[in-house]
Amino acid sequence: MKRILGFVIGLVVALSLTLLAGENPLDIFMILMRSAFGSMYDLGLTLSYTTPLIFCGLSVAMGFHAGLFNIGAEGQMTMAVLTAAAMGVLFPNVPFPLAPILAFVAAIFAGALWGWIAGWLRAYRGSHEVIITIMLNFIAAGLASWFTLNIIPNPHSQNPETAMVSANYMFKDYDLIARLFPDTPANASLGFAIFFAVLMWIFLWKTTWGFELRAVGSNPEASHRAGISEKKVQMLAMAAAGALAGCVALSEVLGSAGQYRIGFSPDYGFIGIAVALLAANNPLGVVVAAFLMGALHKGASDLDLETTTITRDFSRIIQALIILAVAAVQGYWVWKQKKGKS
Amino acid sequence: MEMMTLILSLFLATLRLASPLIFASMGGLMSERSGVVNIALEGFMLAGAFAGAAVGHTYASAWAGWGTALIVGLAIGALYGLFVITLKADQIITGMAFNLLVMGLIPFLTKIFYSSTGSTPPLLVEDRFAFEPVLMAFALVLLIAFWLYKTRSGLWLLFAGEHPEALQASGVSVRKVRWMGVCASGAFAAWGGASLSLFLASSYSPLMTGGRGFMALAALIFGKWKPLPTLAACLLFAFADALQIRLQGVSIGDMKVPIQFVQILPYLVTIVALAGFIGKSRAPKALGKEDF
């Protein structure tokens, strides 16, 4: 309830800001709604934003459960998407069912590696994971740009993107979701995303490993005394977070675009933070929160066309204010309760 | 002789590039020593860079921009304080949200003021700073070092971050001290941004901080939350940055070093610095504790 209250407050404050630009907040809200859900095509695009946001939201949530703040989903995702594209370009002759599986496994390994670096540094060198993951984001962007432009560039295009993966890497022909939303990048990976959310829920609350992870997150010292190696858990949690962010390769390369395009992500990794926060780090809640944020993002994309002064960047303002409102409502609530008790 | 010119130019470039980092890390120091985590430095810097460049251009004066950055910095610092001190919002989440907010607000404002989503109009060369931010940055560090250890209010700041209970018991409001720390943090970080847009460049361009807010934070940790060691860390990171610019287009043998490899150098140095030689860097004891 508190989160919904925060969400509404954030949205209302953000919409009121449009008054400054001489727009009617209600009109803006209607444009957002229409652009997000107006037609099957719009809905398809909304869902195509939702899928990577689920993966990134799960990634951030995984970190949170272990008491770590994963700001690195963006970089982990970049490394994974690039890896999937590289597999598809460099090994074009792998036969169909094997090819996407291979690319997917390679991709989540790349993502996991990128997360693991941060986890290892945090656990064994005491480096602040927030700063490390942000630096790793910049490094991933640099490496990806080099690899894309110099090793596997697209020979048929001036855009900064890799060559197309070979056709046997894509599950297009078997994609029921893509058929429902023709001409949009929505694809079956949405199903995988929901499946992974359920899997993560089971992992966290029904397995010993999940319990250990949450124990480290809520009290590392007590877990240490209880014989849980908190360092190992932190390291593995970041690797798992990286693997989850790496799953974006499914929707981006294997499901829709078939290539890595520099700048394909409108900061999915960062919006994932908002998603995880809104969902209270509950994997199933992440699915719902990702859909809300995906809708906001798609909704804002039409603001460029339909208003004179408001651009798609407005979605950042909305997201930021929603995060702030949720965090403030949450924080104030907890503090009030604590005060009441003592 | 050529070697000397090279070293001299590298040295000067290091000083220039260090000034935004120094201001921002001193901003981080004010906040974190008072016990408030500040991941929002990047956003504060962007706000200062934008406000400084916009007003600096309007009045054709870098000092006008500098003054505006101060006011905007105090304001955004106060807003941050409202969320983390009064409303008890999670400090890291709030910090990230502030970064996001500023990144969204600036294009929103440029669209209204300049009907473009990107940069501000450039300042004339004679309206820009020539070297002043470098001097001011070093002066600020010395000032803070003196103030922190030699004055009563400086000790309050230290106690707010180490033993807030003791400070509270001696009749000083921890909340007030933290408010002051966070507002000063906003102001200094905004100056860091303004020294980017009024000194290193001539206008605001989108995301021009390029992670410097986080590097400033890394420098603060590397410098063990102490003014002079933090200054040294800033100089190290700035040196990596200066070297990076200098190395672009350099070849090793016949191999041209890819520009992207060179560009990631400062980020790599930051990671290595944090992971490698930090030794025992102990954060202020009450850092991130939200009571009071």
PDB file of N, CA and C in Angstrom, chain B residues 111-161:
ATOM      1  N   LYS B 111      14.886  22.551 -23.033  1.00  0.00           N
ATOM      2  CA  LYS B 111      13.810  22.603 -24.024  1.00  0.00           C
ATOM      3  C   LYS B 111      12.981  23.872 -23.824  1.00  0.00           C
ATOM      4  N   ILE B 112      12.702  24.200 -22.544  1.00  0.00           N
ATOM      5  CA  ILE B 112      11.904  25.396 -22.276  1.00  0.00           C
ATOM      6  C   ILE B 112      12.698  26.660 -22.600  1.00  0.00           C
ATOM      7  N   PHE B 113      13.965  26.713 -22.176  1.00  0.00           N
ATOM      8  CA  PHE B 113      14.740  27.947 -22.314  1.00  0.00           C
ATOM      9  C   PHE B 113      15.390  28.117 -23.687  1.00  0.00           C
ATOM     10  N   TYR B 114      15.904  27.026 -24.241  1.00  0.00           N
ATOM     11  CA  TYR B 114      16.676  27.169 -25.484  1.00  0.00           C
ATOM     12  C   TYR B 114      16.047  26.404 -26.639  1.00  0.00           C
ATOM     13  N   SER B 115      14.860  25.818 -26.398  1.00  0.00           N
ATOM     14  CA  SER B 115      14.236  24.881 -27.337  1.00  0.00           C
ATOM     15  C   SER B 115      15.224  23.920 -27.992  1.00  0.00           C
ATOM     16  N   SER B 116      16.117  23.367 -27.146  1.00  0.00           N
ATOM     17  CA  SER B 116      16.941  22.252 -27.596  1.00  0.00           C
ATOM     18  C   SER B 116      17.043  21.282 -26.429  1.00  0.00           C
ATOM     19  N   THR B 117      17.333  20.029 -26.691  1.00  0.00           N
ATOM     20  CA  THR B 117      17.403  19.090 -25.580  1.00  0.00           C
ATOM     21  C   THR B 117      18.827  18.872 -25.107  1.00  0.00           C
ATOM     22  N   GLY B 118      19.757  19.593 -25.699  1.00  0.00           N
ATOM     23  CA  GLY B 118      21.130  19.256 -25.376  1.00  0.00           C
ATOM     24  C   GLY B 118      21.846  20.321 -24.587  1.00  0.00           C
ATOM     25  N   SER B 119      22.694  21.037 -25.261  1.00  0.00           N
ATOM     26  CA  SER B 119      23.666  21.892 -24.598  1.00  0.00           C
ATOM     27  C   SER B 119      23.132  23.294 -24.372  1.00  0.00           C
ATOM     28  N   THR B 120      23.918  24.055 -23.606  1.00  0.00           N
ATOM     29  CA  THR B 120      23.657  25.482 -23.498  1.00  0.00           C
ATOM     30  C   THR B 120      24.538  26.179 -24.540  1.00  0.00           C
ATOM     31  N   PRO B 121      24.193  27.439 -24.905  1.00  0.00           N
ATOM     32  CA  PRO B 121      25.057  28.158 -25.847  1.00  0.00           C
ATOM     33  C   PRO B 121      26.439  28.386 -25.229  1.00  0.00           C
ATOM     34  N   PRO B 122      27.492  28.396 -26.032  1.00  0.00           N
ATOM     35  CA  PRO B 122      28.850  28.508 -25.473  1.00  0.00           C
ATOM     36  C   PRO B 122      29.205  29.922 -25.010  1.00  0.00           C
ATOM     37  N   LEU B 123      30.076  29.982 -24.019  1.00  0.00           N
ATOM     38  CA  LEU B 123      30.607  31.271 -23.557  1.00  0.00           C
ATOM     39  C   LEU B 123      31.780  31.682 -24.439  1.00  0.00           C
ATOM     40  N   LEU B 124      31.983  32.991 -24.562  1.00  0.00           N
ATOM     41  CA  LEU B 124      33.178  33.465 -25.262  1.00  0.00           C
ATOM     42  C   LEU B 124      34.411  33.115 -24.437  1.00  0.00           C
ATOM     43  N   VAL B 125      35.524  32.959 -25.125  1.00  0.00           N
ATOM     44  CA  VAL B 125      36.744  32.548 -24.432  1.00  0.00           C
ATOM     45  C   VAL B 125      37.088  33.500 -23.286  1.00  0.00           C
ATOM     46  N   GLU B 126      36.920  34.818 -23.524  1.00  0.00           N
ATOM     47  CA  GLU B 126      37.335  35.771 -22.481  1.00  0.00           C
ATOM     48  C   GLU B 126      36.366  35.781 -21.298  1.00  0.00           C
ATOM     49  N   ASP B 127      35.168  35.178 -21.476  1.00  0.00           N
ATOM     50  CA  ASP B 127      34.233  35.111 -20.360  1.00  0.00           C
ATOM     51  C   ASP B 127      34.454  33.873 -19.487  1.00  0.00           C
ATOM     52  N   ARG B 128      35.276  32.962 -19.977  1.00  0.00           N
ATOM     53  CA  ARG B 128      35.504  31.742 -19.210  1.00  0.00           C
ATOM     54  C   ARG B 128      36.580  31.963 -18.153  1.00  0.00           C
ATOM     55  N   PHE B 129      36.651  31.009 -17.203  1.00  0.00           N
ATOM     56  CA  PHE B 129      37.743  31.060 -16.246  1.00  0.00           C
ATOM     57  C   PHE B 129      39.047  30.716 -16.952  1.00  0.00           C
ATOM     58  N   ALA B 130      40.138  31.344 -16.520  1.00  0.00           N
ATOM     59  CA  ALA B 130      41.434  31.011 -17.096  1.00  0.00           C
ATOM     60  C   ALA B 130      42.158  29.978 -16.242  1.00  0.00           C
ATOM     61  N   PHE B 131      42.132  30.188 -14.925  1.00  0.00           N
ATOM     62  CA  PHE B 131      42.842  29.272 -14.023  1.00  0.00           C
ATOM     63  C   PHE B 131      42.233  29.315 -12.624  1.00  0.00           C
ATOM     64  N   GLU B 132      41.305  30.279 -12.387  1.00  0.00           N
ATOM     65  CA  GLU B 132      40.811  30.534 -11.030  1.00  0.00           C
ATOM     66  C   GLU B 132      40.325  29.285 -10.304  1.00  0.00           C
ATOM     67  N   PRO B 133      39.542  28.390 -10.970  1.00  0.00           N
ATOM     68  CA  PRO B 133      39.043  27.222 -10.217  1.00  0.00           C
ATOM     69  C   PRO B 133      40.152  26.361  -9.618  1.00  0.00           C
ATOM     70  N   VAL B 134      41.313  26.311 -10.276  1.00  0.00           N
ATOM     71  CA  VAL B 134      42.410  25.503  -9.717  1.00  0.00           C
ATOM     72  C   VAL B 134      42.826  26.063  -8.357  1.00  0.00           C
ATOM     73  N   LEU B 135      43.039  27.399  -8.329  1.00  0.00           N
ATOM     74  CA  LEU B 135      43.441  28.026  -7.074  1.00  0.00           C
ATOM     75  C   LEU B 135      42.371  27.860  -6.015  1.00  0.00           C
ATOM     76  N   MET B 136      41.107  28.097  -6.430  1.00  0.00           N
ATOM     77  CA  MET B 136      40.019  28.003  -5.465  1.00  0.00           C
ATOM     78  C   MET B 136      39.908  26.588  -4.906  1.00  0.00           C
ATOM     79  N   ALA B 137      40.128  25.597  -5.772  1.00  0.00           N
ATOM     80  CA  ALA B 137      40.011  24.211  -5.318  1.00  0.00           C
ATOM     81  C   ALA B 137      41.050  23.912  -4.238  1.00  0.00           C
ATOM     82  N   PHE B 138      42.292  24.318  -4.496  1.00  0.00           N
ATOM     83  CA  PHE B 138      43.338  24.061  -3.494  1.00  0.00           C
ATOM     84  C   PHE B 138      43.059  24.840  -2.212  1.00  0.00           C
ATOM     85  N   ALA B 139      42.586  26.090  -2.382  1.00  0.00           N
ATOM     86  CA  ALA B 139      42.274  26.896  -1.205  1.00  0.00           C
ATOM     87  C   ALA B 139      41.162  26.229  -0.392  1.00  0.00           C
ATOM     88  N   LEU B 140      40.186  25.707  -1.091  1.00  0.00           N
ATOM     89  CA  LEU B 140      39.060  25.064  -0.399  1.00  0.00           C
ATOM     90  C   LEU B 140      39.531  23.881   0.446  1.00  0.00           C
ATOM     91  N   VAL B 141      40.433  23.082  -0.128  1.00  0.00           N
ATOM     92  CA  VAL B 141      40.931  21.922   0.616  1.00  0.00           C
ATOM     93  C   VAL B 141      41.636  22.372   1.902  1.00  0.00           C
ATOM     94  N   LEU B 142      42.497  23.380   1.769  1.00  0.00           N
ATOM     95  CA  LEU B 142      43.225  23.863   2.946  1.00  0.00           C
ATOM     96  C   LEU B 142      42.256  24.408   3.987  1.00  0.00           C
ATOM     97  N   LEU B 143      41.274  25.166   3.501  1.00  0.00           N
ATOM     98  CA  LEU B 143      40.268  25.761   4.376  1.00  0.00           C
ATOM     99  C   LEU B 143      39.512  24.682   5.143  1.00  0.00           C
ATOM    100  N   ILE B 144      39.087  23.653   4.402  1.00  0.00           N
ATOM    101  CA  ILE B 144      38.322  22.584   5.049  1.00  0.00           C
ATOM    102  C   ILE B 144      39.198  21.835   6.045  1.00  0.00           C
ATOM    103  N   ALA B 145      40.462  21.585   5.658  1.00  0.00           N
ATOM    104  CA  ALA B 145      41.358  20.865   6.556  1.00  0.00           C
ATOM    105  C   ALA B 145      41.522  21.636   7.866  1.00  0.00           C
ATOM    106  N   PHE B 146      41.717  22.936   7.744  1.00  0.00           N
ATOM    107  CA  PHE B 146      41.866  23.768   8.944  1.00  0.00           C
ATOM    108  C   PHE B 146      40.580  23.771   9.763  1.00  0.00           C
ATOM    109  N   TRP B 147      39.482  24.036   9.065  1.00  0.00           N
ATOM    110  CA  TRP B 147      38.187  24.171   9.739  1.00  0.00           C
ATOM    111  C   TRP B 147      37.806  22.876  10.469  1.00  0.00           C
ATOM    112  N   LEU B 148      38.039  21.742   9.783  1.00  0.00           N
ATOM    113  CA  LEU B 148      37.615  20.450  10.318  1.00  0.00           C
ATOM    114  C   LEU B 148      38.309  20.126  11.631  1.00  0.00           C
ATOM    115  N   TYR B 149      39.618  20.381  11.686  1.00  0.00           N
ATOM    116  CA  TYR B 149      40.376  19.923  12.848  1.00  0.00           C
ATOM    117  C   TYR B 149      40.632  21.009  13.887  1.00  0.00           C
ATOM    118  N   LYS B 150      40.495  22.289  13.481  1.00  0.00           N
ATOM    119  CA  LYS B 150      40.908  23.354  14.389  1.00  0.00           C
ATOM    120  C   LYS B 150      39.758  24.205  14.905  1.00  0.00           C
ATOM    121  N   THR B 151      38.571  23.998  14.449  1.00  0.00           N
ATOM    122  CA  THR B 151      37.490  24.850  14.938  1.00  0.00           C
ATOM    123  C   THR B 151      36.412  24.005  15.601  1.00  0.00           C
ATOM    124  N   ARG B 152      35.609  24.691  16.401  1.00  0.00           N
ATOM    125  CA  ARG B 152      34.565  24.006  17.146  1.00  0.00           C
ATOM    126  C   ARG B 152      33.513  23.412  16.201  1.00  0.00           C
ATOM    127  N   SER B 153      33.067  24.231  15.202  1.00  0.00           N
ATOM    128  CA  SER B 153      32.015  23.728  14.314  1.00  0.00           C
ATOM    129  C   SER B 153      32.544  22.594  13.439  1.00  0.00           C
ATOM    130  N   GLY B 154      33.852  22.639  13.149  1.00  0.00           N
ATOM    131  CA  GLY B 154      34.434  21.542  12.392  1.00  0.00           C
ATOM    132  C   GLY B 154      34.366  20.242  13.169  1.00  0.00           C
ATOM    133  N   LEU B 155      34.637  20.343  14.471  1.00  0.00           N
ATOM    134  CA  LEU B 155      34.559  19.152  15.318  1.00  0.00           C
ATOM    135  C   LEU B 155      33.123  18.630  15.413  1.00  0.00           C
ATOM    136  N   TRP B 156      32.164  19.563  15.410  1.00  0.00           N
ATOM    137  CA  TRP B 156      30.764  19.120  15.404  1.00  0.00           C
ATOM    138  C   TRP B 156      30.513  18.213  14.223  1.00  0.00           C
ATOM    139  N   LEU B 157      31.015  18.641  13.053  1.00  0.00           N
ATOM    140  CA  LEU B 157      30.801  17.842  11.846  1.00  0.00           C
ATOM    141  C   LEU B 157      31.410  16.446  12.018  1.00  0.00           C
ATOM    142  N   LEU B 158      32.634  16.405  12.546  1.00  0.00           N
ATOM    143  CA  LEU B 158      33.284  15.114  12.748  1.00  0.00           C
ATOM    144  C   LEU B 158      32.484  14.250  13.722  1.00  0.00           C
ATOM    145  N   PHE B 159      32.001  14.865  14.798  1.00  0.00           N
ATOM    146  CA  PHE B 159      31.256  14.094  15.799  1.00  0.00           C
ATOM    147  C   PHE B 159      29.918  13.610  15.244  1.00  0.00           C
ATOM    148  N   ALA B 160      29.290  14.423  14.360  1.00  0.00           N
ATOM    149  CA  ALA B 160      28.010  14.005  13.782  1.00  0.00           C
ATOM    150  C   ALA B 160      28.188  12.715  13.002  1.00  0.00           C
ATOM    151  N   GLY B 161      29.380  12.533  12.448  1.00  0.00           N
ATOM    152  CA  GLY B 161      29.620  11.326  11.671  1.00  0.00           C
ATOM    153  C   GLY B 161      30.192  10.178  12.487  1.00  0.00           C
TER     154      GLY B 161
END
